[in-house]
Amino acid sequence: MAGYDILKIKQDFYKEAETVKSPTDIFNLRVKYLGRKGGILTKILRSLKDLSDEEKRKIGPEANAFKKEAELFLDNKEKELKEKVLNKNSFIDVSRPGKKINVGHLHPLTKVYFEIGKIFSSMGFEIVEGPEIETEWYNFDALNIPSDHPARDMWDTIWLKTENKESEFKSQNLLLRTHTSPVQIRYMENHRPPIKIISPGKVYRHEATDASHDFEFNQLEGLLIDKNISVANFKYVIEEFFKRFFRQILEIRFRPSYFPFVEPGFEIDLNLNGKWLEMMGAGMVHPQVLENAGLNSSIWQGFAFGMGIERLAMIKYKIPDIRLFRAGDLRFIRQF
Ligand code: FA5
């Protein structure tokens, strides 16, 4: 066997290395000489076993030394090239036009949240929050909703599996709150009247959706408890709110209705171009509810209301379908 001329291979390598301009060229050169499959040096080193002892002794060390040398050379060259690119990029051309940065903006519901908060705060209401995972007690029993009420049905309420009951919830069944009214009880338990709060938040119902109903939506709860509170106080507050929120006076209508946690109870509708739209449930807090929360109902009284926040936003921004709020469609979101 004639053996290999490592010196010649080395010369070829360095000649080719002179023309290297990019990381791709380095990669190609590396593959050509050191590649695991067809690399020139790799092949030589693999075939050493077929050479005579004398050749092995000569070529083996030469090839190995050159392999190391080539690797080092290529590594250094690669580093050098990368630094060159970096240096080039670090030049800042202040006259170049800037890149447009996409700036997000608030979701229409968030805007409505903020606006509601501002209006009620200016009327002296405090903004409080309650948990979205509720116990059956706070969502139903404490609000006087009897166990045979249809709202407690499997088909209206999203119940949670409660195998791992935490001690905080004792033996309570858990659910996703169906309205924000449980916050009334939670707040009254821990605060003495006078009470003047609103509580906005998400609620969940196990129901089919349509243009004005979703299974997940937002409600705004309001509660005012003091000594001489009447429906007239409620009427003033809610008319004032609508006037400021819609920036115009819309006709409203009080319609008698039934909610077990108020007495009397009513629903409030807004007149929109001759069509009445149901906005909220409301009423004077039922004495039993006050007692359930630890308040003396012969001293304290007040009103409560719960309205759909999406419905407010739909009227304000003329949105035809409630499901658009959560559809994640940027063509919708970008209009606000
Ligand atoms: C209640 O949820 C009562 N907790 C309201 C209440 C509070 C009454 C305090 C008395 C005192 P209702 O189920 O009617 O009531 O819902 C209240 C408002 O939420 C409705 O008027 C409507 O604006 C909105 N709403 C109800 N269901 C949906 C739904 N599926 N999708 C969107 N909005 C809804």
Short mmCIF file of C-alpha atoms and ligand atoms in Angstrom, two decimals:
data_model
loop_
_atom_site.label_atom_id
_atom_site.label_comp_id
_atom_site.label_asym_id
_atom_site.label_seq_id
_atom_site.Cartn_x
_atom_site.Cartn_y
_atom_site.Cartn_z
CA MET A 1 0.00 0.00 0.00
CA ALA A 2 1.28 3.37 -1.04
CA GLY A 3 0.09 5.03 2.14
CA TYR A 4 -1.35 8.48 2.59
CA ASP A 5 0.33 11.78 2.03
CA ILE A 6 -0.84 13.70 5.05
CA LEU A 7 1.27 16.69 4.11
CA LYS A 8 -0.50 17.00 0.77
CA ILE A 9 -3.89 16.69 2.44
CA LYS A 10 -2.86 19.39 4.86
CA GLN A 11 -1.82 21.71 2.07
CA ASP A 12 -5.13 21.15 0.26
CA PHE A 13 -7.02 21.84 3.47
CA TYR A 14 -5.32 25.16 4.12
CA LYS A 15 -5.69 26.21 0.51
CA GLU A 16 -9.41 25.61 0.68
CA ALA A 17 -9.58 27.28 4.09
CA GLU A 18 -8.31 30.49 2.54
CA THR A 19 -11.51 30.81 0.52
CA VAL A 20 -13.82 30.30 3.52
CA LYS A 21 -16.23 33.22 3.93
CA SER A 22 -19.21 32.07 5.89
CA PRO A 23 -20.24 29.63 8.64
CA THR A 24 -21.69 27.45 5.85
CA ASP A 25 -18.29 27.26 4.14
CA ILE A 26 -16.77 26.19 7.47
CA PHE A 27 -19.42 23.59 7.91
CA ASN A 28 -18.77 22.19 4.43
CA LEU A 29 -15.01 22.09 5.00
CA ARG A 30 -15.51 20.35 8.33
CA VAL A 31 -17.72 17.74 6.70
CA LYS A 32 -15.27 17.21 3.85
CA TYR A 33 -12.25 16.55 6.11
CA LEU A 34 -13.66 15.55 9.47
CA GLY A 35 -17.19 14.32 8.68
CA ARG A 36 -18.10 11.17 10.55
CA LYS A 37 -19.17 9.33 7.42
CA GLY A 38 -17.09 10.45 4.44
CA GLY A 39 -14.51 12.82 5.93
CA ILE A 40 -11.05 12.44 4.32
CA LEU A 41 -9.24 12.25 7.68
CA THR A 42 -11.91 10.08 9.26
CA LYS A 43 -11.54 7.58 6.45
CA ILE A 44 -7.75 7.52 6.87
CA LEU A 45 -7.96 6.99 10.61
CA ARG A 46 -10.51 4.21 10.16
CA SER A 47 -8.35 2.38 7.64
CA LEU A 48 -5.20 2.47 9.79
CA LYS A 49 -5.91 -1.07 10.90
CA ASP A 50 -5.37 -2.29 7.31
CA LEU A 51 -1.91 -0.74 7.02
CA SER A 52 1.44 -2.32 7.75
CA ASP A 53 2.89 -1.73 11.20
CA GLU A 54 5.47 0.65 9.79
CA GLU A 55 2.88 2.75 7.96
CA LYS A 56 0.63 2.68 10.95
CA ARG A 57 3.41 4.08 13.11
CA LYS A 58 4.10 6.87 10.63
CA ILE A 59 0.66 7.85 9.40
CA GLY A 60 -1.30 7.28 12.62
CA PRO A 61 0.30 10.08 14.68
CA GLU A 62 0.49 12.41 11.66
CA ALA A 63 -3.18 11.96 10.83
CA ASN A 64 -4.26 12.29 14.47
CA ALA A 65 -2.20 15.43 14.96
CA PHE A 66 -3.60 16.97 11.82
CA LYS A 67 -7.14 16.04 12.83
CA LYS A 68 -6.69 18.00 16.09
CA GLU A 69 -5.06 20.87 14.26
CA ALA A 70 -7.86 21.04 11.67
CA GLU A 71 -10.52 20.98 14.38
CA LEU A 72 -8.86 23.80 16.26
CA PHE A 73 -8.37 25.78 13.09
CA LEU A 74 -12.01 25.43 12.06
CA ASP A 75 -13.25 26.32 15.57
CA ASN A 76 -11.16 29.46 15.62
CA LYS A 77 -12.19 30.43 12.12
CA GLU A 78 -15.84 29.97 13.04
CA LYS A 79 -15.43 32.16 16.10
CA GLU A 80 -13.68 34.80 14.08
CA LEU A 81 -16.46 34.88 11.48
CA LYS A 82 -19.18 35.11 14.15
CA GLU A 83 -17.40 38.01 15.81
CA LYS A 84 -17.16 39.76 12.47
CA VAL A 85 -20.92 39.41 11.96
CA LEU A 86 -21.55 40.64 15.50
CA ASN A 87 -19.32 43.65 15.02
CA LYS A 88 -21.08 44.45 11.80
CA ASN A 89 -24.47 44.28 13.52
CA SER A 90 -23.38 46.38 16.44
CA PHE A 91 -23.13 49.35 14.16
CA ILE A 92 -26.22 51.43 14.80
CA ASP A 93 -27.54 53.35 11.88
CA VAL A 94 -29.63 56.00 13.60
CA SER A 95 -31.06 57.19 10.30
CA ARG A 96 -32.75 53.85 9.52
CA PRO A 97 -36.54 53.81 9.97
CA GLY A 98 -37.56 52.05 13.19
CA LYS A 99 -39.33 48.71 13.45
CA LYS A 100 -43.04 49.05 14.19
CA ILE A 101 -43.82 47.58 17.59
CA ASN A 102 -47.30 46.17 17.95
CA VAL A 103 -48.89 47.72 20.99
CA GLY A 104 -51.85 45.91 22.51
CA HIS A 105 -54.83 47.62 23.99
CA LEU A 106 -57.51 46.90 26.52
CA HIS A 107 -60.27 44.42 25.78
CA PRO A 108 -63.68 46.13 25.47
CA LEU A 109 -64.88 44.29 28.58
CA THR A 110 -61.89 45.56 30.56
CA LYS A 111 -62.68 49.09 29.43
CA VAL A 112 -66.24 48.65 30.63
CA TYR A 113 -64.97 47.22 33.93
CA PHE A 114 -62.82 50.30 34.48
CA GLU A 115 -65.62 52.67 33.58
CA ILE A 116 -68.12 50.95 35.89
CA GLY A 117 -65.55 51.08 38.69
CA LYS A 118 -64.94 54.79 38.15
CA ILE A 119 -68.63 55.70 38.20
CA PHE A 120 -69.52 53.69 41.30
CA SER A 121 -66.35 54.75 43.14
CA SER A 122 -67.31 58.37 42.59
CA MET A 123 -70.66 57.56 44.24
CA GLY A 124 -68.87 56.14 47.27
CA PHE A 125 -69.03 52.43 46.48
CA GLU A 126 -66.10 50.18 47.34
CA ILE A 127 -65.03 47.56 44.76
CA VAL A 128 -64.65 44.05 46.20
CA GLU A 129 -64.04 40.60 44.75
CA GLY A 130 -65.19 37.10 45.55
CA PRO A 131 -64.06 33.60 44.53
CA GLU A 132 -65.23 32.03 41.27
CA ILE A 133 -65.25 28.60 42.91
CA GLU A 134 -68.01 28.79 45.47
CA THR A 135 -69.66 26.56 48.01
CA GLU A 136 -73.28 25.54 47.68
CA TRP A 137 -73.95 27.52 50.88
CA TYR A 138 -72.80 30.90 49.59
CA ASN A 139 -74.11 30.47 46.06
CA PHE A 140 -77.53 29.15 47.05
CA ASP A 141 -78.50 28.41 50.69
CA ALA A 142 -77.36 31.66 52.28
CA LEU A 143 -79.22 33.48 49.53
CA ASN A 144 -82.44 31.74 50.44
CA ILE A 145 -82.44 29.63 47.30
CA PRO A 146 -84.12 26.37 48.35
CA SER A 147 -82.65 23.00 47.44
CA ASP A 148 -85.48 22.27 45.01
CA HIS A 149 -84.94 25.52 43.06
CA PRO A 150 -84.35 24.83 39.34
CA ALA A 151 -81.12 26.91 39.37
CA ARG A 152 -79.55 24.21 41.55
CA ASP A 153 -80.20 21.60 38.92
CA MET A 154 -77.32 19.74 37.28
CA TRP A 155 -78.29 21.41 34.03
CA ASP A 156 -78.00 25.00 35.17
CA THR A 157 -75.01 24.84 37.46
CA ILE A 158 -71.49 23.59 36.79
CA TRP A 159 -70.69 21.49 39.84
CA LEU A 160 -67.15 20.50 40.77
CA LYS A 161 -66.00 17.09 41.90
CA THR A 162 -65.18 17.43 45.57
CA GLU A 163 -63.46 14.15 46.44
CA ASN A 164 -60.54 16.01 48.02
CA LYS A 165 -62.56 18.31 50.20
CA GLU A 166 -60.40 20.86 51.83
CA SER A 167 -61.14 21.62 55.43
CA GLU A 168 -62.02 25.21 54.59
CA PHE A 169 -65.02 23.96 52.67
CA LYS A 170 -66.05 21.44 55.32
CA SER A 171 -68.61 19.13 53.78
CA GLN A 172 -69.75 21.65 51.20
CA ASN A 173 -70.37 20.85 47.56
CA LEU A 174 -68.35 23.08 45.28
CA LEU A 175 -69.46 24.78 42.08
CA LEU A 176 -68.54 27.55 39.67
CA ARG A 177 -70.57 30.48 40.95
CA THR A 178 -73.68 31.08 38.86
CA HIS A 179 -73.93 34.73 39.90
CA THR A 180 -71.99 37.33 41.88
CA SER A 181 -74.60 37.47 44.67
CA PRO A 182 -72.58 35.17 47.03
CA VAL A 183 -70.19 38.11 47.46
CA GLN A 184 -73.02 39.89 49.30
CA ILE A 185 -72.95 37.23 52.03
CA ARG A 186 -69.15 37.01 52.20
CA TYR A 187 -68.87 40.76 52.61
CA MET A 188 -71.69 41.14 55.15
CA GLU A 189 -70.16 38.37 57.28
CA ASN A 190 -66.99 40.39 57.69
CA HIS A 191 -68.14 43.99 57.65
CA ARG A 192 -70.58 46.01 59.70
CA PRO A 193 -73.04 48.36 57.93
CA PRO A 194 -73.21 50.86 56.45
CA ILE A 195 -72.15 48.78 53.45
CA LYS A 196 -71.78 50.18 49.97
CA ILE A 197 -70.06 47.83 47.55
CA ILE A 198 -69.97 46.68 43.97
CA SER A 199 -68.44 43.37 42.96
CA PRO A 200 -67.73 42.66 39.31
CA GLY A 201 -66.64 39.20 38.19
CA LYS A 202 -67.01 36.09 36.09
CA VAL A 203 -69.91 33.72 36.53
CA TYR A 204 -70.69 30.39 34.86
CA ARG A 205 -73.88 28.68 33.83
CA HIS A 206 -74.50 25.32 32.27
CA GLU A 207 -76.61 26.58 29.41
CA ALA A 208 -76.74 26.76 25.62
CA THR A 209 -75.38 29.92 24.05
CA ASP A 210 -77.07 32.33 21.67
CA ALA A 211 -76.48 35.93 20.62
CA SER A 212 -77.34 37.28 24.09
CA HIS A 213 -76.43 34.32 26.36
CA ASP A 214 -73.05 32.79 27.07
CA PHE A 215 -72.10 30.02 29.49
CA GLU A 216 -69.35 32.21 30.94
CA PHE A 217 -70.09 35.89 31.41
CA ASN A 218 -69.54 38.79 33.80
CA GLN A 219 -71.89 40.23 36.34
CA LEU A 220 -71.79 43.34 38.41
CA GLU A 221 -73.19 42.91 41.87
CA GLY A 222 -74.18 45.91 43.94
CA LEU A 223 -75.12 46.03 47.61
CA LEU A 224 -76.06 48.93 49.83
CA ILE A 225 -77.05 48.33 53.46
CA ASP A 226 -77.91 51.05 55.93
CA LYS A 227 -80.74 52.14 58.20
CA ASN A 228 -83.26 53.99 56.04
CA ILE A 229 -82.83 52.63 52.54
CA SER A 230 -85.70 52.31 50.08
CA VAL A 231 -86.32 51.40 46.45
CA ALA A 232 -86.17 55.15 45.72
CA ASN A 233 -82.48 55.17 46.70
CA PHE A 234 -81.85 52.27 44.38
CA LYS A 235 -83.71 53.96 41.52
CA TYR A 236 -81.58 57.08 41.90
CA VAL A 237 -78.29 55.16 41.97
CA ILE A 238 -79.09 53.03 38.96
CA GLU A 239 -80.47 55.90 36.87
CA GLU A 240 -77.38 57.93 37.68
CA PHE A 241 -75.16 55.00 36.70
CA PHE A 242 -76.90 54.47 33.35
CA LYS A 243 -76.84 58.20 32.61
CA ARG A 244 -73.08 58.41 33.19
CA PHE A 245 -72.24 55.09 31.54
CA PHE A 246 -74.22 55.63 28.32
CA ARG A 247 -73.74 59.42 28.37
CA GLN A 248 -77.42 59.88 27.62
CA ILE A 249 -80.71 59.36 29.40
CA LEU A 250 -82.30 56.05 28.46
CA GLU A 251 -85.77 55.09 29.60
CA ILE A 252 -85.75 52.33 32.21
CA ARG A 253 -88.53 50.13 33.48
CA PHE A 254 -88.93 48.30 36.80
CA ARG A 255 -90.72 44.98 36.26
CA PRO A 256 -91.82 42.89 39.26
CA SER A 257 -89.85 39.67 39.41
CA TYR A 258 -88.88 36.94 41.82
CA PHE A 259 -85.47 36.24 43.34
CA PRO A 260 -85.52 34.35 46.66
CA PHE A 261 -82.87 36.67 48.15
CA VAL A 262 -84.80 39.92 47.71
CA GLU A 263 -88.26 41.13 48.68
CA PRO A 264 -89.69 42.88 46.75
CA GLY A 265 -87.76 41.85 43.65
CA PHE A 266 -87.72 43.27 40.17
CA GLU A 267 -85.98 43.23 36.88
CA ILE A 268 -84.80 46.39 35.21
CA ASP A 269 -85.14 46.79 31.47
CA LEU A 270 -83.66 49.45 29.21
CA ASN A 271 -85.57 50.92 26.30
CA LEU A 272 -83.40 50.64 23.23
CA ASN A 273 -85.12 52.14 20.21
CA GLY A 274 -88.47 50.86 21.32
CA LYS A 275 -87.20 47.40 22.33
CA TRP A 276 -86.95 46.52 26.03
CA LEU A 277 -83.76 44.75 27.01
CA GLU A 278 -83.40 43.01 30.37
CA MET A 279 -80.33 44.40 32.12
CA MET A 280 -80.44 43.21 35.69
CA GLY A 281 -82.18 41.64 38.62
CA ALA A 282 -82.57 43.67 41.80
CA GLY A 283 -84.58 44.18 44.95
CA MET A 284 -84.56 44.94 48.64
CA VAL A 285 -82.33 42.43 50.45
CA HIS A 286 -84.48 39.71 52.04
CA PRO A 287 -84.42 39.83 55.89
CA GLN A 288 -83.48 36.15 55.98
CA VAL A 289 -80.38 36.86 53.86
CA LEU A 290 -79.31 39.60 56.30
CA GLU A 291 -79.78 37.17 59.18
CA ASN A 292 -77.84 34.43 57.30
CA ALA A 293 -74.94 36.86 57.09
CA GLY A 294 -75.19 37.74 60.78
CA LEU A 295 -76.97 41.12 60.52
CA ASN A 296 -80.00 42.14 62.56
CA SER A 297 -82.76 42.56 59.96
CA SER A 298 -84.87 44.74 62.24
CA ILE A 299 -82.12 47.39 62.20
CA TRP A 300 -80.54 47.06 58.76
CA GLN A 301 -82.04 47.07 55.30
CA GLY A 302 -80.86 47.78 51.79
CA PHE A 303 -80.91 46.98 48.13
CA ALA A 304 -78.95 44.63 45.90
CA PHE A 305 -78.66 44.28 42.17
CA GLY A 306 -76.89 42.06 39.67
CA MET A 307 -76.42 43.06 36.06
CA GLY A 308 -74.81 41.53 32.99
CA ILE A 309 -71.62 43.40 32.12
CA GLU A 310 -71.50 42.04 28.55
CA ARG A 311 -74.99 43.45 27.99
CA LEU A 312 -73.76 46.89 29.06
CA ALA A 313 -70.83 46.63 26.66
CA MET A 314 -73.04 45.34 23.84
CA ILE A 315 -75.31 48.36 24.09
CA LYS A 316 -72.50 50.86 24.48
CA TYR A 317 -70.48 49.56 21.53
CA LYS A 318 -73.37 48.16 19.44
CA ILE A 319 -72.05 44.59 19.55
CA PRO A 320 -74.58 42.17 18.05
CA ASP A 321 -73.39 38.87 19.57
CA ILE A 322 -72.15 38.19 23.12
CA ARG A 323 -69.95 35.31 21.94
CA LEU A 324 -67.66 37.76 20.12
CA PHE A 325 -66.12 38.82 23.45
CA ARG A 326 -64.41 35.50 23.93
CA ALA A 327 -63.98 34.35 20.33
CA GLY A 328 -60.37 35.57 20.17
CA ASP A 329 -61.03 37.16 16.77
CA LEU A 330 -58.59 40.05 16.32
CA ARG A 331 -60.79 41.65 13.65
CA PHE A 332 -63.31 42.21 16.44
CA ILE A 333 -60.87 43.18 19.19
CA ARG A 334 -58.99 45.70 17.03
CA GLN A 335 -62.12 47.81 16.60
CA PHE A 336 -61.91 49.08 20.17
C1 FA5 B 1 -79.11 36.93 38.91
O1 FA5 B 1 -78.10 36.35 38.56
C2 FA5 B 1 -79.26 37.54 40.26
N1 FA5 B 1 -78.14 37.16 41.09
C3 FA5 B 1 -79.33 39.06 40.13
C4 FA5 B 1 -79.76 39.75 41.39
C5 FA5 B 1 -78.79 40.27 42.23
C6 FA5 B 1 -81.09 39.89 41.71
C7 FA5 B 1 -79.15 40.92 43.40
C8 FA5 B 1 -81.47 40.51 42.89
C9 FA5 B 1 -80.50 41.05 43.71
P1 FA5 B 1 -80.22 36.76 36.54
O2 FA5 B 1 -80.06 35.29 36.38
O3 FA5 B 1 -81.46 37.36 36.00
O4 FA5 B 1 -80.13 37.20 38.06
O5 FA5 B 1 -78.97 37.47 35.86
C10 FA5 B 1 -78.72 38.84 36.02
C11 FA5 B 1 -78.27 39.47 34.70
O6 FA5 B 1 -77.18 38.75 34.16
C12 FA5 B 1 -79.34 39.40 33.60
O7 FA5 B 1 -80.24 40.45 33.71
C13 FA5 B 1 -78.49 39.50 32.36
O8 FA5 B 1 -78.12 40.84 32.11
C14 FA5 B 1 -77.25 38.75 32.74
N2 FA5 B 1 -77.28 37.35 32.27
C15 FA5 B 1 -77.98 36.31 32.77
N3 FA5 B 1 -77.74 35.18 32.10
C16 FA5 B 1 -76.83 35.50 31.14
C17 FA5 B 1 -76.15 34.77 30.13
N4 FA5 B 1 -76.30 33.47 29.98
N5 FA5 B 1 -75.28 35.42 29.34
C18 FA5 B 1 -75.07 36.74 29.51
N6 FA5 B 1 -75.66 37.50 30.45
C19 FA5 B 1 -76.54 36.89 31.26
#
